[in-house]
Amino acid sequence: MTQDDVAEAAPLVELRDVSKYYGNIRALEGVSLEVHPGEITCVLGDNGAGKSTLIKIIAGLHQQSSGSFRIEGKETKLANPREALDRGIATVYQDLAVVPLMPVWRNFFLGSEPTNGRGPFRRMDVDMMRRTTHSELLRMGIDLRDVDQPIGTLSGGERQCVAIARAVYFGAKVLVLDEPTAALGVKQSGVVLKYVAAARDAGLGVVLITHNPHHAYLVGDRFVLLKRGVMAGSHLKSEIGLDELTRQMAGGSELEQLSHELERAPVPDHLGGHER
């Protein structure tokens, strides 16, 4: 096998035994995951599990303290988020960076506006941005009739979908989604998961960060469970069912121990208990 074949077979993103320390505080230790084209890797964990730290490393906000971070088979340490974008990694955060009063098309191209004309006659190509926004959203299955409406008038789920379509349009190979359904109801969550699957079907490698095993299992191909900064499990979908994934996510043996502790103890006779 040639070096090119090895690179071609390599995951889009691969983390091996990645750790992150802030002074004496351990945020992550020994975490591994793979992201492949046309697959969704779900990272599950409760608050404080280390999901945010993992996002920051993949997105180029922070560098790992130790371990291997490879992009398409090449060892790397990203210097900043712009370098991550240049390498094809787009991150959509839960608190979307949108300008609510600006139209949808303007937010779609925010920071990357195409222009026409030269010198003092250079202007933003508004017609092209309107057409492209509408067609790209439609290609992802989002039929938004009026791209001139302020993006703030869209539902939370629709705003997430616009951000996903934007990442696809601007050539992302890897899409990192930070709790995209956390603040949404059942119907809107379903809408977002549909477009997450559409990004996967477009050939992107998706990292879905979530604390909801039901949402993860609907779309996920790989599952990485984090607990207090360390890996609590790593599974392919073929290796684990929803019930077991939920049990591991919820703590498994810890939950059983807690249920025993919470069982109502018998009240002694001298405190008003009665024998049966």
mmCIF file of C-alpha atoms in Angstrom:
data_model
loop_
_atom_site.group_PDB
_atom_site.id
_atom_site.type_symbol
_atom_site.label_atom_id
_atom_site.label_comp_id
_atom_site.label_asym_id
_atom_site.label_seq_id
_atom_site.Cartn_x
_atom_site.Cartn_y
_atom_site.Cartn_z
ATOM 1 C CA MET A 1 0.000 0.000 0.000
ATOM 2 C CA THR A 2 1.410 3.415 -0.981
ATOM 3 C CA GLN A 3 1.598 6.432 1.310
ATOM 4 C CA ASP A 4 -1.249 7.999 -0.697
ATOM 5 C CA ASP A 5 -3.419 4.922 -0.092
ATOM 6 C CA VAL A 6 -2.725 5.141 3.652
ATOM 7 C CA ALA A 7 -3.692 8.822 3.685
ATOM 8 C CA GLU A 8 -6.841 8.043 1.711
ATOM 9 C CA ALA A 9 -7.879 5.332 4.175
ATOM 10 C CA ALA A 10 -7.149 7.499 7.214
ATOM 11 C CA PRO A 11 -10.031 9.039 9.197
ATOM 12 C CA LEU A 12 -10.815 12.699 8.510
ATOM 13 C CA VAL A 13 -10.039 13.378 12.184
ATOM 14 C CA GLU A 14 -8.430 11.004 14.658
ATOM 15 C CA LEU A 15 -7.652 11.588 18.316
ATOM 16 C CA ARG A 16 -5.523 9.045 20.207
ATOM 17 C CA ASP A 17 -5.062 9.214 23.987
ATOM 18 C CA VAL A 18 -5.610 12.980 24.002
ATOM 19 C CA SER A 19 -5.331 14.725 27.366
ATOM 20 C CA LYS A 20 -5.790 18.351 28.390
ATOM 21 C CA TYR A 21 -4.649 19.881 31.660
ATOM 22 C CA TYR A 22 -5.158 23.407 32.958
ATOM 23 C CA GLY A 23 -2.428 23.609 35.583
ATOM 24 C CA ASN A 24 -3.234 20.795 38.010
ATOM 25 C CA ILE A 25 -6.817 20.461 36.756
ATOM 26 C CA ARG A 26 -7.503 17.520 34.468
ATOM 27 C CA ALA A 27 -10.137 18.389 31.870
ATOM 28 C CA LEU A 28 -9.534 15.376 29.586
ATOM 29 C CA GLU A 29 -7.397 12.289 29.892
ATOM 30 C CA GLY A 30 -6.754 9.512 27.398
ATOM 31 C CA VAL A 31 -9.629 10.261 25.011
ATOM 32 C CA SER A 32 -9.685 8.630 21.564
ATOM 33 C CA LEU A 33 -12.132 8.957 18.684
ATOM 34 C CA GLU A 34 -12.339 8.669 14.908
ATOM 35 C CA VAL A 35 -14.366 10.683 12.393
ATOM 36 C CA HIS A 36 -14.920 9.133 8.960
ATOM 37 C CA PRO A 37 -16.542 10.557 5.804
ATOM 38 C CA GLY A 38 -20.265 9.851 5.677
ATOM 39 C CA GLU A 39 -20.419 8.869 9.358
ATOM 40 C CA ILE A 40 -21.633 10.468 12.584
ATOM 41 C CA THR A 41 -19.512 10.088 15.702
ATOM 42 C CA CYS A 42 -21.550 10.921 18.803
ATOM 43 C CA VAL A 43 -19.799 12.152 21.949
ATOM 44 C CA LEU A 44 -22.053 11.653 24.966
ATOM 45 C CA GLY A 45 -21.687 12.889 28.522
ATOM 46 C CA ASP A 46 -23.319 14.958 31.227
ATOM 47 C CA ASN A 47 -22.241 18.462 32.241
ATOM 48 C CA GLY A 48 -18.609 18.414 33.353
ATOM 49 C CA ALA A 49 -17.828 15.269 31.339
ATOM 50 C CA GLY A 50 -15.252 17.069 29.164
ATOM 51 C CA LYS A 51 -17.338 17.554 26.007
ATOM 52 C CA SER A 52 -16.627 21.308 25.795
ATOM 53 C CA THR A 53 -12.880 20.772 26.147
ATOM 54 C CA LEU A 54 -12.960 18.157 23.394
ATOM 55 C CA ILE A 55 -14.812 20.574 21.082
ATOM 56 C CA LYS A 56 -12.232 23.296 21.753
ATOM 57 C CA ILE A 57 -9.362 21.005 20.793
ATOM 58 C CA ILE A 58 -10.991 19.849 17.541
ATOM 59 C CA ALA A 59 -12.063 23.431 16.705
ATOM 60 C CA GLY A 60 -8.568 24.852 17.248
ATOM 61 C CA LEU A 61 -9.406 26.977 20.301
ATOM 62 C CA HIS A 62 -7.118 24.944 22.567
ATOM 63 C CA GLN A 63 -4.238 22.552 21.957
ATOM 64 C CA GLN A 64 -4.033 19.177 23.629
ATOM 65 C CA SER A 65 -1.482 18.741 26.431
ATOM 66 C CA SER A 66 -0.561 15.271 25.193
ATOM 67 C CA GLY A 67 -1.705 12.611 22.765
ATOM 68 C CA SER A 68 -2.066 12.461 18.996
ATOM 69 C CA PHE A 69 -4.367 14.650 16.884
ATOM 70 C CA ARG A 70 -4.396 13.734 13.200
ATOM 71 C CA ILE A 71 -6.262 15.326 10.305
ATOM 72 C CA GLU A 72 -6.470 13.007 7.283
ATOM 73 C CA GLY A 73 -3.583 10.981 8.669
ATOM 74 C CA LYS A 74 -1.257 13.922 9.379
ATOM 75 C CA GLU A 75 -0.187 14.802 12.917
ATOM 76 C CA THR A 76 -1.257 18.340 13.826
ATOM 77 C CA LYS A 77 -1.755 20.910 16.540
ATOM 78 C CA LEU A 78 -4.186 23.580 15.403
ATOM 79 C CA ALA A 79 -3.057 27.100 16.235
ATOM 80 C CA ASN A 80 -6.504 28.742 16.057
ATOM 81 C CA PRO A 81 -10.071 28.281 14.740
ATOM 82 C CA ARG A 82 -9.186 29.858 11.384
ATOM 83 C CA GLU A 83 -6.614 27.111 10.795
ATOM 84 C CA ALA A 84 -9.277 24.510 11.691
ATOM 85 C CA LEU A 85 -11.624 26.045 9.102
ATOM 86 C CA ASP A 86 -8.845 26.099 6.525
ATOM 87 C CA ARG A 87 -8.319 22.382 7.198
ATOM 88 C CA GLY A 88 -12.040 21.724 6.648
ATOM 89 C CA ILE A 89 -13.302 21.591 10.262
ATOM 90 C CA ALA A 90 -16.419 23.716 10.912
ATOM 91 C CA THR A 91 -17.897 24.010 14.413
ATOM 92 C CA VAL A 92 -21.505 25.028 15.080
ATOM 93 C CA TYR A 93 -21.916 26.078 18.695
ATOM 94 C CA GLN A 94 -25.091 25.825 20.736
ATOM 95 C CA ASP A 95 -25.255 29.623 21.081
ATOM 96 C CA LEU A 96 -25.101 30.313 17.358
ATOM 97 C CA ALA A 97 -23.043 33.305 16.289
ATOM 98 C CA VAL A 98 -25.742 35.031 14.249
ATOM 99 C CA VAL A 99 -26.882 38.637 13.951
ATOM 100 C CA PRO A 100 -30.630 38.330 14.717
ATOM 101 C CA LEU A 101 -31.763 41.465 12.863
ATOM 102 C CA MET A 102 -29.812 40.701 9.685
ATOM 103 C CA PRO A 103 -31.526 38.702 6.913
ATOM 104 C CA VAL A 104 -30.900 34.989 6.536
ATOM 105 C CA TRP A 105 -28.760 35.453 3.398
ATOM 106 C CA ARG A 106 -26.499 37.984 5.119
ATOM 107 C CA ASN A 107 -25.921 35.627 8.048
ATOM 108 C CA PHE A 108 -25.282 32.762 5.622
ATOM 109 C CA PHE A 109 -22.328 34.651 4.093
ATOM 110 C CA LEU A 110 -21.283 36.622 7.190
ATOM 111 C CA GLY A 111 -17.528 37.213 7.027
ATOM 112 C CA SER A 112 -17.229 35.630 3.557
ATOM 113 C CA GLU A 113 -19.270 38.018 1.406
ATOM 114 C CA PRO A 114 -18.669 37.737 -2.369
ATOM 115 C CA THR A 115 -18.244 40.986 -4.276
ATOM 116 C CA ASN A 116 -18.330 42.248 -7.851
ATOM 117 C CA GLY A 117 -16.807 45.297 -9.469
ATOM 118 C CA ARG A 118 -13.354 46.776 -8.851
ATOM 119 C CA GLY A 119 -11.779 49.463 -6.746
ATOM 120 C CA PRO A 120 -14.258 52.124 -5.575
ATOM 121 C CA PHE A 121 -17.001 50.327 -7.531
ATOM 122 C CA ARG A 122 -16.615 47.074 -5.580
ATOM 123 C CA ARG A 123 -19.929 46.048 -4.022
ATOM 124 C CA MET A 124 -21.339 43.017 -2.276
ATOM 125 C CA ASP A 125 -23.004 40.667 -4.746
ATOM 126 C CA VAL A 126 -26.382 40.687 -2.998
ATOM 127 C CA ASP A 127 -28.295 38.921 -5.786
ATOM 128 C CA MET A 128 -25.811 36.058 -5.817
ATOM 129 C CA MET A 129 -25.962 35.738 -2.022
ATOM 130 C CA ARG A 130 -29.782 35.636 -2.032
ATOM 131 C CA ARG A 131 -29.915 33.036 -4.821
ATOM 132 C CA THR A 132 -27.178 30.874 -3.326
ATOM 133 C CA THR A 133 -28.639 30.936 0.175
ATOM 134 C CA HIS A 134 -32.040 29.846 -1.120
ATOM 135 C CA SER A 135 -30.647 27.106 -3.376
ATOM 136 C CA GLU A 136 -28.222 25.734 -0.756
ATOM 137 C CA LEU A 137 -30.938 25.585 1.886
ATOM 138 C CA LEU A 138 -33.232 23.890 -0.619
ATOM 139 C CA ARG A 139 -30.491 21.373 -1.459
ATOM 140 C CA MET A 140 -30.388 20.418 2.229
ATOM 141 C CA GLY A 141 -34.177 20.098 2.214
ATOM 142 C CA ILE A 142 -34.904 23.460 3.855
ATOM 143 C CA ASP A 143 -37.596 25.275 1.865
ATOM 144 C CA LEU A 144 -37.254 28.825 3.184
ATOM 145 C CA ARG A 145 -39.355 31.015 0.902
ATOM 146 C CA ASP A 146 -38.049 34.368 2.133
ATOM 147 C CA VAL A 147 -34.289 34.587 2.735
ATOM 148 C CA ASP A 148 -34.744 38.324 3.374
ATOM 149 C CA GLN A 149 -36.460 37.717 6.701
ATOM 150 C CA PRO A 150 -34.332 38.405 9.792
ATOM 151 C CA ILE A 151 -32.687 35.194 10.981
ATOM 152 C CA GLY A 152 -33.933 36.025 14.472
ATOM 153 C CA THR A 153 -37.489 35.266 13.309
ATOM 154 C CA LEU A 154 -36.555 31.625 12.607
ATOM 155 C CA SER A 155 -36.994 28.910 15.211
ATOM 156 C CA GLY A 156 -33.950 27.582 17.044
ATOM 157 C CA GLY A 157 -34.054 24.436 14.942
ATOM 158 C CA GLU A 158 -34.217 26.387 11.679
ATOM 159 C CA ARG A 159 -31.228 28.532 12.719
ATOM 160 C CA GLN A 160 -29.238 25.356 13.449
ATOM 161 C CA CYS A 161 -30.166 24.061 9.988
ATOM 162 C CA VAL A 162 -28.982 27.281 8.309
ATOM 163 C CA ALA A 163 -25.638 26.927 10.119
ATOM 164 C CA ILE A 164 -25.306 23.301 8.938
ATOM 165 C CA ALA A 165 -26.112 24.252 5.322
ATOM 166 C CA ARG A 166 -23.576 27.090 5.511
ATOM 167 C CA ALA A 167 -20.820 24.727 6.665
ATOM 168 C CA VAL A 168 -21.615 22.304 3.821
ATOM 169 C CA TYR A 169 -21.573 25.128 1.246
ATOM 170 C CA PHE A 170 -18.222 26.503 2.387
ATOM 171 C CA GLY A 171 -16.575 23.123 1.916
ATOM 172 C CA ALA A 172 -16.385 21.656 5.419
ATOM 173 C CA LYS A 173 -15.167 18.069 5.551
ATOM 174 C CA VAL A 174 -15.845 17.726 9.272
ATOM 175 C CA LEU A 175 -18.849 19.264 11.013
ATOM 176 C CA VAL A 176 -18.743 19.560 14.817
ATOM 177 C CA LEU A 177 -22.164 20.196 16.387
ATOM 178 C CA ASP A 178 -22.311 21.346 20.004
ATOM 179 C CA GLU A 179 -25.559 20.125 21.620
ATOM 180 C CA PRO A 180 -27.695 21.194 18.611
ATOM 181 C CA THR A 181 -30.936 19.837 20.127
ATOM 182 C CA ALA A 182 -30.359 20.802 23.771
ATOM 183 C CA ALA A 183 -32.780 23.744 23.887
ATOM 184 C CA LEU A 184 -35.325 22.354 21.417
ATOM 185 C CA GLY A 185 -38.619 20.494 21.714
ATOM 186 C CA VAL A 186 -39.267 17.084 20.217
ATOM 187 C CA LYS A 187 -40.456 18.310 16.799
ATOM 188 C CA GLN A 188 -37.642 20.850 16.300
ATOM 189 C CA SER A 189 -35.069 18.297 17.505
ATOM 190 C CA GLY A 190 -36.325 15.922 14.823
ATOM 191 C CA VAL A 191 -35.912 18.637 12.184
ATOM 192 C CA VAL A 192 -32.300 19.290 13.224
ATOM 193 C CA LEU A 193 -31.412 15.579 13.329
ATOM 194 C CA LYS A 194 -32.800 15.256 9.794
ATOM 195 C CA TYR A 195 -30.329 17.879 8.558
ATOM 196 C CA VAL A 196 -27.493 16.355 10.572
ATOM 197 C CA ALA A 197 -28.201 13.143 8.649
ATOM 198 C CA ALA A 198 -28.311 15.164 5.395
ATOM 199 C CA ALA A 199 -24.799 16.484 6.124
ATOM 200 C CA ARG A 200 -23.640 12.913 6.704
ATOM 201 C CA ASP A 201 -25.266 11.815 3.433
ATOM 202 C CA ALA A 202 -23.418 14.657 1.669
ATOM 203 C CA GLY A 203 -20.190 12.899 2.665
ATOM 204 C CA LEU A 204 -19.161 14.946 5.672
ATOM 205 C CA GLY A 205 -17.770 13.442 8.840
ATOM 206 C CA VAL A 206 -19.962 14.678 11.704
ATOM 207 C CA VAL A 207 -19.142 14.966 15.404
ATOM 208 C CA LEU A 208 -22.397 15.256 17.352
ATOM 209 C CA ILE A 209 -21.949 16.386 20.962
ATOM 210 C CA THR A 210 -24.987 15.546 23.057
ATOM 211 C CA HIS A 211 -26.210 14.403 26.457
ATOM 212 C CA ASN A 212 -29.257 12.700 24.875
ATOM 213 C CA PRO A 213 -28.627 9.013 24.031
ATOM 214 C CA HIS A 214 -31.966 8.734 22.188
ATOM 215 C CA HIS A 215 -30.994 11.500 19.751
ATOM 216 C CA ALA A 216 -27.495 10.041 19.379
ATOM 217 C CA TYR A 217 -28.758 6.546 18.628
ATOM 218 C CA LEU A 218 -31.160 7.788 15.934
ATOM 219 C CA VAL A 219 -28.322 9.078 13.742
ATOM 220 C CA GLY A 220 -25.017 7.864 15.197
ATOM 221 C CA ASP A 221 -22.559 5.356 13.713
ATOM 222 C CA ARG A 222 -19.987 5.552 16.540
ATOM 223 C CA PHE A 223 -20.424 6.451 20.193
ATOM 224 C CA VAL A 224 -17.829 7.803 22.621
ATOM 225 C CA LEU A 225 -18.940 8.189 26.242
ATOM 226 C CA LEU A 226 -17.171 10.685 28.485
ATOM 227 C CA LYS A 227 -17.345 10.830 32.257
ATOM 228 C CA ARG A 228 -15.418 13.359 34.334
ATOM 229 C CA GLY A 229 -12.895 13.854 31.546
ATOM 230 C CA VAL A 230 -12.136 10.195 30.828
ATOM 231 C CA MET A 231 -13.611 7.702 28.365
ATOM 232 C CA ALA A 232 -16.349 5.551 29.840
ATOM 233 C CA GLY A 233 -16.892 3.634 26.591
ATOM 234 C CA SER A 234 -16.394 3.546 22.825
ATOM 235 C CA HIS A 235 -18.756 1.562 20.594
ATOM 236 C CA LEU A 236 -19.861 1.038 17.020
ATOM 237 C CA LYS A 237 -23.636 1.054 16.548
ATOM 238 C CA SER A 238 -23.525 -2.639 15.650
ATOM 239 C CA GLU A 239 -21.983 -3.372 19.063
ATOM 240 C CA ILE A 240 -24.496 -1.692 21.367
ATOM 241 C CA GLY A 241 -28.250 -1.197 21.669
ATOM 242 C CA LEU A 242 -30.087 1.905 22.821
ATOM 243 C CA ASP A 243 -30.921 0.453 26.239
ATOM 244 C CA GLU A 244 -27.295 -0.381 26.996
ATOM 245 C CA LEU A 245 -26.080 2.962 25.633
ATOM 246 C CA THR A 246 -28.595 4.739 27.869
ATOM 247 C CA ARG A 247 -27.558 2.624 30.865
ATOM 248 C CA GLN A 248 -23.880 3.430 30.348
ATOM 249 C CA MET A 249 -24.659 7.089 29.745
ATOM 250 C CA ALA A 250 -26.724 7.266 32.950
ATOM 251 C CA GLY A 251 -24.003 5.675 35.031
ATOM 252 C CA GLY A 252 -25.100 2.021 35.064
ATOM 253 C CA SER A 253 -23.859 0.560 38.335
ATOM 254 C CA GLU A 254 -23.872 3.991 39.983
ATOM 255 C CA LEU A 255 -27.579 4.341 39.262
ATOM 256 C CA GLU A 256 -28.231 0.906 40.715
ATOM 257 C CA GLN A 257 -26.292 1.851 43.844
ATOM 258 C CA LEU A 258 -28.236 5.111 44.113
ATOM 259 C CA SER A 259 -31.567 3.290 43.780
ATOM 260 C CA HIS A 260 -30.582 1.036 46.684
ATOM 261 C CA GLU A 261 -29.635 4.060 48.763
ATOM 262 C CA LEU A 262 -32.950 5.760 48.002
ATOM 263 C CA GLU A 263 -35.099 2.758 48.827
ATOM 264 C CA ARG A 264 -37.316 3.499 51.804
ATOM 265 C CA ALA A 265 -35.759 1.867 54.822
ATOM 266 C CA PRO A 266 -38.115 0.181 57.331
ATOM 267 C CA VAL A 267 -39.024 2.436 60.267
ATOM 268 C CA PRO A 268 -38.081 0.959 63.651
ATOM 269 C CA ASP A 269 -41.008 0.144 65.986
ATOM 270 C CA HIS A 270 -40.026 2.713 68.579
ATOM 271 C CA LEU A 271 -40.286 5.448 65.886
ATOM 272 C CA GLY A 272 -43.776 4.443 64.886
ATOM 273 C CA GLY A 273 -43.086 1.553 62.553
ATOM 274 C CA HIS A 274 -45.296 -1.506 62.484
ATOM 275 C CA GLU A 275 -44.433 -5.078 61.870
ATOM 276 C CA ARG A 276 -46.270 -6.740 59.018
#
